[in-house]
Short mmCIF file of C-alpha atoms and ligand atoms in Angstrom, two decimals:
data_model
loop_
_atom_site.label_atom_id
_atom_site.label_comp_id
_atom_site.label_asym_id
_atom_site.label_seq_id
_atom_site.Cartn_x
_atom_site.Cartn_y
_atom_site.Cartn_z
CA MET A 215 21.71 12.13 2.68
CA ALA A 216 22.51 15.93 3.21
CA ALA A 217 25.95 17.16 2.87
CA MET A 218 28.33 17.70 5.71
CA ILE A 219 29.98 20.47 4.43
CA GLU A 220 27.88 22.76 2.14
CA ILE A 221 29.39 26.04 0.49
CA ARG A 222 27.25 28.42 -1.49
CA GLY A 223 28.69 31.17 -3.99
CA LEU A 224 31.59 31.67 -1.48
CA GLU A 225 33.86 35.06 -1.98
CA LYS A 226 36.21 36.82 -0.24
CA HIS A 227 37.88 40.48 -1.58
CA PHE A 228 41.02 41.65 -0.17
CA GLY A 229 40.64 45.38 -1.77
CA PRO A 230 40.55 44.75 -5.48
CA LEU A 231 41.87 41.49 -5.05
CA ARG A 232 39.01 38.36 -5.24
CA ALA A 233 40.79 35.71 -3.17
CA VAL A 234 37.75 33.73 -3.91
CA ASP A 235 35.47 34.14 -6.18
CA GLY A 236 31.91 32.54 -6.38
CA VAL A 237 33.12 29.06 -4.86
CA SER A 238 30.60 26.35 -4.30
CA PHE A 239 30.38 22.67 -3.85
CA ASP A 240 29.36 19.76 -1.19
CA VAL A 241 30.87 17.25 0.87
CA HIS A 242 29.40 14.42 2.13
CA ARG A 243 30.46 11.68 4.68
CA GLY A 244 33.20 9.27 3.54
CA GLU A 245 34.29 11.67 0.87
CA VAL A 246 37.99 12.89 1.12
CA LEU A 247 38.25 15.99 -1.11
CA GLY A 248 41.48 17.14 -2.11
CA PHE A 249 41.54 20.71 -2.60
CA LEU A 250 44.20 21.62 -5.51
CA GLY A 251 45.74 24.87 -7.03
CA PRO A 252 48.83 26.80 -7.34
CA ASN A 253 49.99 29.13 -4.58
CA GLY A 254 47.37 32.33 -4.08
CA ALA A 255 44.53 30.26 -5.61
CA GLY A 256 42.57 30.75 -2.55
CA LYS A 257 42.66 27.22 -0.99
CA SER A 258 43.67 28.18 2.43
CA THR A 259 41.47 31.30 2.43
CA THR A 260 38.13 29.01 1.78
CA MET A 261 39.28 26.70 4.39
CA LYS A 262 39.27 29.62 6.64
CA MET A 263 35.88 30.68 6.00
CA VAL A 264 34.41 27.51 6.15
CA THR A 265 36.09 27.06 9.75
CA GLY A 266 34.70 30.50 10.53
CA PHE A 267 37.83 32.50 11.00
CA LEU A 268 37.24 34.88 8.46
CA SER A 269 33.86 36.29 7.45
CA PRO A 270 32.86 35.83 3.61
CA SER A 271 32.55 38.76 1.37
CA ALA A 272 29.24 36.99 0.19
CA GLY A 273 28.09 33.23 0.28
CA THR A 274 26.86 30.91 2.73
CA VAL A 275 28.84 28.00 4.43
CA HIS A 276 26.93 25.15 6.49
CA VAL A 277 28.78 22.48 8.63
CA CYS A 278 26.42 19.54 9.38
CA GLY A 279 23.46 21.72 8.91
CA HIS A 280 24.98 24.85 10.75
CA ASP A 281 25.11 27.95 9.32
CA VAL A 282 28.70 29.05 9.95
CA ALA A 283 28.16 32.99 10.04
CA SER A 284 25.06 33.07 12.48
CA ASP A 285 25.88 29.80 14.72
CA PRO A 286 29.84 29.35 14.65
CA VAL A 287 29.72 27.74 17.91
CA ALA A 288 27.69 25.10 16.62
CA ALA A 289 29.77 24.59 13.63
CA LYS A 290 32.94 24.75 15.33
CA SER A 291 32.29 22.11 17.57
CA VAL A 292 31.37 19.49 15.03
CA LEU A 293 34.50 20.31 12.76
CA GLY A 294 38.27 19.39 13.73
CA TYR A 295 40.58 22.06 11.65
CA LEU A 296 44.48 22.08 10.68
CA PRO A 297 45.44 25.50 10.05
CA GLU A 298 48.06 25.78 7.43
CA GLY A 299 51.51 25.82 9.39
CA ALA A 300 49.70 24.05 12.34
CA PRO A 301 50.05 26.76 14.66
CA ALA A 302 50.22 25.93 18.56
CA TYR A 303 51.06 27.66 21.99
CA PRO A 304 54.88 27.35 21.87
CA ASP A 305 55.74 27.27 25.35
CA MET A 306 53.02 24.51 26.06
CA THR A 307 54.41 20.98 25.92
CA ALA A 308 52.35 19.09 23.65
CA GLU A 309 50.19 17.13 26.52
CA ALA A 310 49.37 20.31 28.18
CA PHE A 311 48.22 21.78 24.79
CA LEU A 312 46.02 18.76 23.82
CA ARG A 313 44.73 19.05 27.94
CA PHE A 314 43.86 22.66 26.60
CA ILE A 315 42.25 21.52 23.58
CA ALA A 316 40.31 18.70 25.32
CA ASP A 317 38.89 21.27 28.31
CA ILE A 318 37.64 23.74 25.45
CA ARG A 319 36.17 20.92 23.78
CA GLY A 320 34.30 20.15 27.05
CA PHE A 321 35.60 17.01 28.26
CA SER A 322 36.64 16.35 31.74
CA GLY A 323 37.94 13.25 33.91
CA SER A 324 38.65 10.16 32.27
CA GLU A 325 36.80 11.01 29.07
CA ARG A 326 38.94 13.21 28.65
CA ALA A 327 42.18 11.45 28.93
CA ARG A 328 40.55 8.79 27.01
CA ARG A 329 40.30 11.20 24.15
CA ILE A 330 43.86 12.65 24.80
CA ALA A 331 45.61 9.13 24.81
CA ASP A 332 43.35 8.37 21.64
CA ALA A 333 44.67 11.55 19.79
CA VAL A 334 48.30 10.98 21.33
CA SER A 335 48.17 7.37 19.69
CA LYS A 336 46.68 8.10 16.92
CA ALA A 337 48.84 10.78 15.77
CA ARG A 338 52.48 8.88 17.18
CA LEU A 339 53.26 11.34 20.04
CA GLU A 340 53.82 9.20 22.78
CA GLY A 341 57.64 9.93 22.32
CA VAL A 342 57.25 14.24 22.60
CA LEU A 343 54.60 14.45 25.17
CA HIS A 344 56.65 16.27 27.69
CA GLN A 345 58.59 18.55 25.39
CA PRO A 346 57.57 22.18 24.78
CA ILE A 347 56.28 22.56 21.42
CA GLU A 348 58.48 25.06 20.13
CA THR A 349 61.05 22.46 20.19
CA LEU A 350 59.43 19.65 18.13
CA SER A 351 60.40 19.16 14.50
CA LYS A 352 58.54 20.05 11.86
CA GLY A 353 57.15 16.64 11.35
CA TYR A 354 55.98 16.58 14.95
CA LYS A 355 54.76 19.92 15.01
CA ARG A 356 52.31 19.14 12.59
CA ARG A 357 51.31 16.13 14.32
CA VAL A 358 50.46 17.90 17.44
CA GLY A 359 48.22 19.71 14.98
CA LEU A 360 46.74 16.84 13.63
CA ALA A 361 46.07 15.37 17.28
CA GLN A 362 44.66 18.44 18.38
CA ALA A 363 42.22 18.69 15.10
CA ILE A 364 40.91 15.14 15.94
CA LEU A 365 40.73 14.95 19.72
CA HIS A 366 36.73 15.17 19.81
CA ASP A 367 36.67 12.52 16.58
CA PRO A 368 34.65 15.41 14.57
CA PRO A 369 32.28 14.46 12.00
CA VAL A 370 34.15 17.24 9.59
CA LEU A 371 37.88 17.24 9.41
CA ILE A 372 39.53 19.96 7.32
CA MET A 373 43.38 20.17 7.05
CA ASP A 374 45.60 22.63 5.18
CA GLU A 375 48.37 20.75 3.72
CA PRO A 376 48.46 18.30 6.40
CA THR A 377 51.48 16.52 4.82
CA ASP A 378 53.72 19.34 4.09
CA GLY A 379 57.18 19.19 5.47
CA LEU A 380 57.00 15.76 6.76
CA ASP A 381 59.72 13.09 5.57
CA PRO A 382 57.90 9.93 3.62
CA ASN A 383 57.46 7.85 6.72
CA GLN A 384 55.58 10.35 8.26
CA LYS A 385 53.51 11.41 4.94
CA HIS A 386 52.30 7.66 4.77
CA GLU A 387 51.57 7.43 8.25
CA VAL A 388 49.60 10.55 8.36
CA ARG A 389 47.78 9.26 4.70
CA ALA A 390 46.91 5.82 6.31
CA LEU A 391 45.55 7.61 9.45
CA ILE A 392 43.43 10.24 7.12
CA ARG A 393 42.23 6.72 5.14
CA ASP A 394 41.26 5.12 8.42
CA MET A 395 38.78 7.98 9.41
CA SER A 396 37.56 8.76 6.17
CA LYS A 397 34.69 6.06 6.04
CA GLU A 398 33.13 8.15 9.34
CA LYS A 399 33.91 11.68 8.35
CA ALA A 400 33.81 14.38 5.99
CA ILE A 401 37.10 15.64 4.94
CA LEU A 402 38.64 18.61 3.24
CA LEU A 403 42.13 18.62 2.74
CA SER A 404 44.39 20.69 0.83
CA THR A 405 47.64 19.47 -0.83
CA HIS A 406 49.98 20.36 -3.60
CA ILE A 407 51.11 16.62 -3.78
CA LEU A 408 49.36 15.26 -6.75
CA GLU A 409 50.11 11.55 -5.83
CA GLU A 410 48.18 12.23 -2.31
CA VAL A 411 45.03 12.67 -4.32
CA GLU A 412 45.68 9.85 -6.08
CA ALA A 413 46.61 7.46 -3.22
CA LEU A 414 43.93 9.20 -0.57
CA CYS A 415 41.10 11.31 -1.98
CA THR A 416 37.92 10.19 -3.51
CA ARG A 417 37.46 13.65 -5.50
CA ALA A 418 39.58 16.56 -6.38
CA ILE A 419 38.25 20.01 -6.78
CA ILE A 420 41.24 22.44 -8.35
CA ILE A 421 40.72 25.98 -7.77
CA ASN A 422 42.65 28.85 -9.42
CA LYS A 423 42.29 32.57 -8.95
CA GLY A 424 39.46 31.88 -6.48
CA ARG A 425 37.40 29.81 -9.06
CA ILE A 426 36.87 25.95 -9.36
CA VAL A 427 38.51 24.90 -12.60
CA PHE A 428 38.07 21.36 -12.17
CA ASP A 429 35.74 19.22 -10.04
CA GLY A 430 35.69 15.49 -10.32
CA THR A 431 37.13 11.88 -9.14
CA PRO A 432 40.95 11.50 -9.34
CA GLU A 433 40.37 9.17 -12.27
CA ALA A 434 38.34 11.86 -14.47
CA PHE A 435 41.29 14.24 -13.43
CA GLU A 436 43.80 11.95 -15.06
CA ALA A 437 42.05 11.04 -18.00
CA LYS A 438 42.02 14.74 -18.85
CA ALA A 439 45.42 14.41 -20.20
CA PRO A 440 45.96 13.16 -23.71
CA ALA A 441 47.01 9.56 -24.61
CA ASP A 442 50.25 10.47 -25.66
CA VAL A 443 51.21 12.18 -22.05
CA THR A 444 52.38 8.93 -20.31
CA LYS A 445 54.47 10.27 -17.11
CA ASN A 446 52.99 12.53 -14.80
CA ARG A 447 50.05 12.76 -16.40
CA MET A 448 48.26 14.72 -13.13
CA ASP A 449 50.90 17.26 -13.59
CA TRP A 450 49.76 18.00 -17.19
CA VAL A 451 46.39 18.28 -16.50
CA PHE A 452 46.88 20.73 -13.40
CA ARG A 453 49.22 22.63 -15.24
CA SER A 454 46.71 22.69 -18.51
CA VAL A 455 43.71 23.53 -16.06
CA THR A 456 45.55 26.26 -14.38
CA THR A 457 47.84 28.44 -16.63
CA GLY A 458 44.96 27.94 -19.12
CA ASP A 459 41.92 30.38 -19.34
CA ALA A 460 40.33 30.10 -15.74
CA GLU A 461 37.28 30.91 -17.18
CA THR A 462 37.10 28.04 -18.71
CA ASN A 463 35.17 25.69 -16.24
CA GLY A 464 36.37 22.39 -15.84
CA ALA A 465 33.25 20.74 -17.20
CA ALA A 466 33.42 22.44 -20.41
CA GLN A 467 37.03 22.12 -20.80
CA ASN A 468 37.95 19.89 -22.88
CA SER A 469 40.93 20.96 -24.96
CA ALA A 470 44.11 21.63 -23.17
CA PRO A 471 46.79 24.11 -24.01
CA ALA A 472 49.22 22.74 -26.98
CA THR A 473 51.93 24.84 -25.32
CA VAL A 474 52.19 23.35 -22.33
CA GLY A 475 54.06 20.16 -22.42
CA GLY A 476 54.25 16.60 -20.75
CA ASP A 477 57.68 17.04 -19.45
CA ALA A 478 58.17 16.61 -16.17
CA MET B 92 32.03 30.61 31.52
CA LYS B 93 33.63 27.55 31.53
CA HIS B 94 35.32 28.47 28.37
CA THR B 95 36.38 31.63 29.67
CA ILE B 96 38.08 29.54 32.61
CA THR B 97 39.70 27.62 30.51
CA ILE B 98 41.49 30.23 28.29
CA MET B 99 42.23 32.00 31.79
CA LYS B 100 44.02 29.27 33.12
CA ARG B 101 46.37 28.83 29.74
CA GLU B 102 47.26 32.41 29.82
CA PHE B 103 47.99 32.47 33.10
CA ALA B 104 49.97 29.11 33.34
CA GLY B 105 51.77 30.78 30.01
CA TYR B 106 53.32 33.37 32.31
CA PHE B 107 55.05 31.23 34.34
CA ALA B 108 56.36 28.91 31.46
CA THR B 109 58.88 31.74 30.26
CA PRO B 110 60.55 34.28 33.14
CA VAL B 111 58.09 37.11 32.02
CA ALA B 112 56.27 36.22 35.36
CA TYR B 113 59.19 36.29 37.64
CA VAL B 114 60.90 39.46 36.26
CA PHE B 115 57.54 41.34 36.23
CA ILE B 116 56.65 40.30 40.05
CA VAL B 117 60.15 40.93 41.13
CA ILE B 118 60.77 44.30 39.10
CA PHE B 119 57.35 45.49 40.55
CA LEU B 120 58.54 44.63 44.24
CA LEU B 121 61.57 46.02 43.85
CA LEU B 122 59.94 49.40 42.18
CA SER B 123 57.42 49.79 44.80
CA GLY B 124 59.55 49.10 47.78
CA PHE B 125 62.15 51.70 46.39
CA PHE B 126 59.75 54.53 45.51
CA THR B 127 57.93 53.61 48.32
CA PHE B 128 60.77 54.02 51.17
CA ASP B 129 62.87 56.14 49.71
CA LEU B 130 61.41 58.58 47.10
CA GLY B 131 58.29 58.28 49.13
CA GLY B 132 60.17 58.79 52.32
CA LEU B 133 58.10 56.41 54.59
CA TYR B 134 60.04 56.53 57.55
CA GLU B 135 60.25 60.25 57.56
CA ASN B 136 56.66 60.67 56.94
CA ARG B 137 56.28 59.71 60.73
CA GLN B 138 52.84 59.22 59.35
CA ALA B 139 51.77 55.35 59.55
CA ASP B 140 49.90 55.20 56.28
CA MET B 141 50.14 53.86 52.52
CA GLN B 142 49.96 57.11 50.92
CA ALA B 143 53.45 57.28 49.92
CA PHE B 144 53.37 53.40 48.56
CA PHE B 145 50.11 54.07 46.37
CA ARG B 146 50.84 57.46 44.74
CA TRP B 147 53.57 55.76 42.57
CA HIS B 148 51.38 53.25 41.62
CA PRO B 149 49.95 54.79 38.32
CA TRP B 150 53.65 55.41 37.33
CA LEU B 151 54.79 52.15 38.18
CA TYR B 152 51.62 50.48 35.67
CA LEU B 153 52.65 52.89 33.37
CA PHE B 154 55.18 50.85 31.83
CA LEU B 155 54.63 47.38 33.90
CA VAL B 156 51.15 46.91 32.75
CA PRO B 157 52.00 47.61 29.11
CA ALA B 158 54.87 44.85 29.13
CA LEU B 159 52.23 42.26 30.82
CA SER B 160 49.68 42.81 28.18
CA MET B 161 51.89 43.20 24.96
CA ARG B 162 51.99 40.00 24.08
CA LEU B 163 48.01 38.97 24.66
CA TRP B 164 46.85 39.40 21.49
CA ALA B 165 50.19 40.47 19.44
CA GLU B 166 51.70 36.79 19.90
CA GLU B 167 48.79 35.12 19.14
CA ARG B 168 48.75 36.90 15.85
CA ARG B 169 52.16 36.52 14.90
CA SER B 170 52.32 32.59 15.78
CA GLY B 171 49.06 32.06 13.99
CA THR B 172 47.49 30.63 17.06
CA ILE B 173 44.92 33.19 17.02
CA GLU B 174 43.41 31.16 13.92
CA LEU B 175 43.25 27.71 15.84
CA LEU B 176 42.15 29.97 19.09
CA MET B 177 38.91 31.22 16.87
CA THR B 178 37.96 28.03 15.11
CA LEU B 179 37.96 26.11 18.61
CA PRO B 180 34.15 26.25 19.79
CA VAL B 181 34.72 29.38 21.69
CA THR B 182 33.33 32.74 21.25
CA LEU B 183 35.44 35.94 20.99
CA PRO B 184 33.99 37.52 24.19
CA GLN B 185 34.77 34.51 25.94
CA ALA B 186 38.43 34.70 25.15
CA ILE B 187 39.29 38.32 25.21
CA LEU B 188 38.00 38.07 28.75
CA GLY B 189 39.65 34.73 29.60
CA LYS B 190 42.76 36.36 28.67
CA PHE B 191 42.01 39.67 30.50
CA LEU B 192 41.34 38.14 33.65
CA ALA B 193 44.32 35.88 33.43
CA THR B 194 46.49 39.14 33.26
CA TRP B 195 44.65 40.99 35.74
CA ALA B 196 45.11 37.94 38.48
CA PHE B 197 48.80 38.17 37.82
CA THR B 198 48.64 41.82 38.54
CA GLY B 199 46.59 40.97 41.89
CA ILE B 200 49.28 38.67 42.83
CA ALA B 201 52.23 41.23 42.09
CA LEU B 202 50.23 43.32 44.69
CA LEU B 203 49.71 40.58 47.32
CA GLY B 204 53.44 40.18 47.23
CA THR B 205 53.69 43.95 48.86
CA ILE B 206 51.73 42.97 51.96
CA PRO B 207 54.92 43.07 53.58
CA THR B 208 54.71 46.67 53.15
CA TRP B 209 51.38 46.94 54.89
CA ILE B 210 52.66 44.55 57.66
CA THR B 211 55.60 47.21 58.03
CA VAL B 212 53.37 50.17 58.49
CA ASN B 213 51.28 48.38 60.98
CA TYR B 214 54.39 47.39 62.78
CA LEU B 215 55.83 51.07 62.63
CA GLY B 216 52.62 53.00 63.71
CA ASP B 217 48.78 52.78 63.79
CA PRO B 218 47.50 53.16 60.32
CA ASP B 219 43.88 53.37 59.01
CA ASN B 220 43.68 49.75 57.63
CA GLY B 221 40.26 50.70 56.03
CA THR B 222 42.16 53.44 53.79
CA ILE B 223 45.14 50.85 53.20
CA ILE B 224 42.37 48.20 51.93
CA ALA B 225 40.39 50.95 49.83
CA GLY B 226 44.08 51.84 48.43
CA TYR B 227 44.71 48.14 47.32
CA LEU B 228 41.27 47.81 46.02
CA GLY B 229 41.76 51.21 43.85
CA SER B 230 45.20 49.93 42.76
CA PHE B 231 43.46 46.56 41.44
CA PHE B 232 40.82 48.63 39.70
CA MET B 233 43.16 50.79 38.00
CA ALA B 234 45.84 48.26 36.90
CA GLY B 235 42.46 46.56 35.46
CA GLY B 236 41.97 49.84 33.53
CA PHE B 237 45.33 49.77 31.97
CA LEU B 238 45.50 45.94 31.41
CA ALA B 239 42.09 46.40 29.16
CA ILE B 240 43.85 49.37 27.42
CA GLY B 241 47.05 47.27 26.65
CA SER B 242 44.60 44.29 25.95
CA ALA B 243 42.88 46.35 22.86
CA THR B 244 46.65 47.68 21.86
CA SER B 245 47.61 44.50 21.69
CA GLY B 246 45.01 43.35 19.61
CA LEU B 247 46.10 45.82 17.08
CA THR B 248 49.54 44.63 15.87
CA LYS B 249 51.40 41.41 15.36
CA ASN B 250 54.27 43.63 16.96
CA GLN B 251 54.57 43.08 20.45
CA VAL B 252 56.86 46.35 20.75
CA ILE B 253 54.57 48.22 18.88
CA ALA B 254 51.37 47.30 21.01
CA PHE B 255 53.94 48.12 24.05
CA VAL B 256 55.01 51.83 22.96
CA LEU B 257 51.27 52.23 21.94
CA SER B 258 49.75 51.30 25.44
CA VAL B 259 52.14 53.24 27.32
CA VAL B 260 50.80 56.22 25.09
CA LEU B 261 47.50 55.78 25.77
CA CYS B 262 47.99 55.04 29.29
CA LEU B 263 49.83 58.06 29.89
CA SER B 264 47.23 60.41 28.06
CA PHE B 265 44.64 58.94 31.03
CA LEU B 266 47.47 59.88 33.53
CA LEU B 267 48.39 63.17 32.13
CA THR B 268 44.68 64.21 32.30
CA GLY B 269 44.92 64.54 36.00
CA LEU B 270 48.02 66.32 36.38
CA PRO B 271 47.49 70.07 37.84
CA PRO B 272 50.07 71.56 34.94
CA VAL B 273 48.16 69.64 32.14
CA MET B 274 45.02 70.86 33.07
CA GLU B 275 45.77 74.22 33.57
CA TRP B 276 47.39 74.29 30.17
CA LEU B 277 44.31 72.86 28.46
CA ASP B 278 42.05 75.32 30.52
CA THR B 279 43.71 78.21 28.30
CA VAL B 280 43.04 76.48 25.18
CA LEU B 281 39.72 74.57 25.71
CA PRO B 282 36.37 75.32 26.74
CA LYS B 283 35.42 74.50 30.25
CA LEU B 284 33.09 71.73 29.19
CA ALA B 285 35.82 70.23 27.27
CA VAL B 286 38.26 70.55 30.02
CA ASP B 287 35.76 68.80 32.61
CA THR B 288 35.19 65.97 30.82
CA ILE B 289 38.58 65.53 30.01
CA ALA B 290 39.40 65.38 33.64
CA SER B 291 36.85 63.21 34.59
CA PHE B 292 38.49 60.59 32.66
CA SER B 293 41.76 60.95 34.44
CA PHE B 294 42.74 57.27 35.93
CA LEU B 295 44.83 59.81 38.51
CA SER B 296 41.86 61.36 40.14
CA HIS B 297 39.71 58.45 40.52
CA PHE B 298 42.69 56.72 41.72
CA ASP B 299 43.29 59.28 43.97
CA ASP B 300 40.19 59.39 45.79
CA MET B 301 40.51 55.52 46.35
CA SER B 302 44.17 55.82 47.64
CA ARG B 303 43.00 58.44 50.16
CA GLY B 304 40.38 55.69 51.70
CA LEU B 305 37.04 56.82 49.84
CA ILE B 306 35.67 54.12 48.19
CA GLU B 307 32.99 55.76 46.19
CA GLY B 308 30.89 53.83 43.70
CA ARG B 309 31.46 56.09 40.95
CA ASP B 310 35.31 55.63 41.18
CA LEU B 311 34.99 51.55 40.68
CA VAL B 312 32.01 52.16 38.18
CA PHE B 313 34.65 54.43 36.17
CA PHE B 314 37.50 51.47 36.42
CA GLY B 315 34.56 49.32 35.53
CA SER B 316 33.25 51.12 32.46
CA MET B 317 36.69 51.69 31.29
CA ILE B 318 37.38 47.89 31.40
CA ALA B 319 34.32 47.39 29.64
CA PHE B 320 34.96 49.88 27.30
CA PHE B 321 38.14 48.74 26.37
CA LEU B 322 37.66 45.19 26.24
CA PHE B 323 34.94 45.87 23.90
CA LEU B 324 36.97 47.62 21.72
CA ASN B 325 39.40 44.71 21.58
CA ALA B 326 37.00 42.81 20.24
CA LEU B 327 35.73 45.06 17.56
CA VAL B 328 39.62 45.30 16.54
CA LEU B 329 40.05 41.72 16.68
CA ASP B 330 37.23 40.82 14.70
CA ALA B 331 37.94 43.04 11.99
CA ARG B 332 41.86 42.52 11.62
CA LYS B 333 42.44 38.84 13.07
CA ALA B 334 43.53 38.14 9.73
CA HIS B 335 45.81 40.42 8.83
N1 ATP C 217 44.77 38.69 4.71
C1 ATP C 217 44.97 38.79 3.51
N2 ATP C 217 45.24 40.33 3.20
C2 ATP C 217 45.48 40.56 1.67
N3 ATP C 217 45.28 39.41 0.96
C3 ATP C 217 45.35 38.46 1.52
C4 ATP C 217 45.17 38.04 2.81
N4 ATP C 217 45.01 36.28 2.68
C5 ATP C 217 45.25 36.00 1.35
N5 ATP C 217 45.61 37.01 0.68
C6 ATP C 217 45.80 37.01 -1.03
O1 ATP C 217 44.61 36.10 -0.93
C7 ATP C 217 45.28 34.97 -1.76
C8 ATP C 217 45.09 33.77 -1.73
O2 ATP C 217 45.48 33.28 -0.59
P1 ATP C 217 45.53 31.83 0.02
O3 ATP C 217 46.32 31.78 1.24
O4 ATP C 217 44.10 31.37 0.27
O5 ATP C 217 46.03 31.03 -1.13
P2 ATP C 217 46.70 29.37 -1.10
O6 ATP C 217 45.75 28.98 -2.49
O7 ATP C 217 46.13 28.48 0.19
O8 ATP C 217 47.89 29.13 -1.63
P3 ATP C 217 49.39 28.39 -1.22
O9 ATP C 217 49.43 27.18 -1.94
O10 ATP C 217 50.70 29.15 -1.18
O11 ATP C 217 49.00 28.01 0.54
C9 ATP C 217 46.69 35.23 -2.24
O12 ATP C 217 46.77 36.42 -3.51
C10 ATP C 217 46.92 35.99 -1.04
O13 ATP C 217 48.20 36.98 -1.07
MG1 MG C 218 47.62 27.60 1.74
#
């Protein structure tokens, strides 16, 4: 089966800075890929190139077979994207905003109404539909962003920190929603919450300074911690791969620096 | 085309979601009334035409149009919605055109609001209504030219105030090049060919023709090409700087 997202040799340079420096990976249907890395590692920049917002300095991205650089509209129509911070037009109501998105996505009439109702119920927005988005709480704002991203039931879903700023209940609901959708879709999401990877993801990629330092299952990720680390094992591995030598590839790396301890 | 209209509708509704629309229309109507009846002396002229009314439009637009266009892209960039818009299945030209058309339609509505002035003139005398229609058309196209400049400068920055100042300065330069004192001064420092070239880009002289009733293809083509040129520039700027 062909990959739904295919990234090859992706690079983005901002002046002298290589924010993304040779990233390649595939995401298949049914996969929920957790994209991890310290602040400034290049997660958002990678996602912006996958979704066609930024053009890469080098490398290619294909989404469902469409080259993002040469056929951006085709690629954008098969993907749903929740940008970092869930931007939305502040003076529109949630309902007007979703109607705008539905129009742009090419839905009309009863089909449009059905799509909006579906996204609204999945994101649990019923109570705030008629409120201007600028008056919504952070959590609801993010759900509007989520509803916008899933409105057209896209085969590829890209979410930049979808649970950031949500309370524990909302986090739980959003994770359940993502899990429900995951069978039919290829999902790429970034997060700083390592438990989320365990709870949600079928695979994790850690990037550091623009390069992939780990690519594998959450179990393999956790297994990299030595047996004597009993608490926060994922934290331990995260620190060891991102504060250690970034040149060392995850697959090749088998010894973590002794200086990073297992303390919480 | 459908996408352009969807974006246009959203942008247009956005003007009415905030007081911007009402403030703009009221100020436009008040000022155009003031300039026409007071400074322009529509009553004293004893001549039933709308010369006095149209004469002030370039100067009214100089400040009002940048106020209208400054948020077009600067606000998208500041709030991050540009990332949302540019990752929806629309092309950059569709988005630029949709937003531009929304503001242009809006100035059209403000212009329609001055129809009572036209009726008054008809009541007072027997004007040449063909000339007046040409004036309205010229005014509308000139507003389009200013708006395209404003849209392009709005794409340069996240800051609406900077966008406003930049577009006032640019619009002003397209007006000043039509003023006799400025042209006389330019004559003394530049070769004739350069001065003529600069003069041919003057919004004032192209608008003057039209407000005196001369609908000439070349004036419409002039404003049309100014719009196309600045919207093209807008696309280049946004493509290069949208993420900054
Ligand atoms: N438009 C830009 N111009 C210059 N540098 C940029 C730009 N956008 C991002 N960067 C830089 O690129 C690097 C990667 O940033 P990016 O936003 O991708 O990080 P991230 O992994 O998403 O971090 P976080 O976890 O904090 O969201 C950072 O050093 C950032 O400062
Ligand atoms: Mg980020």
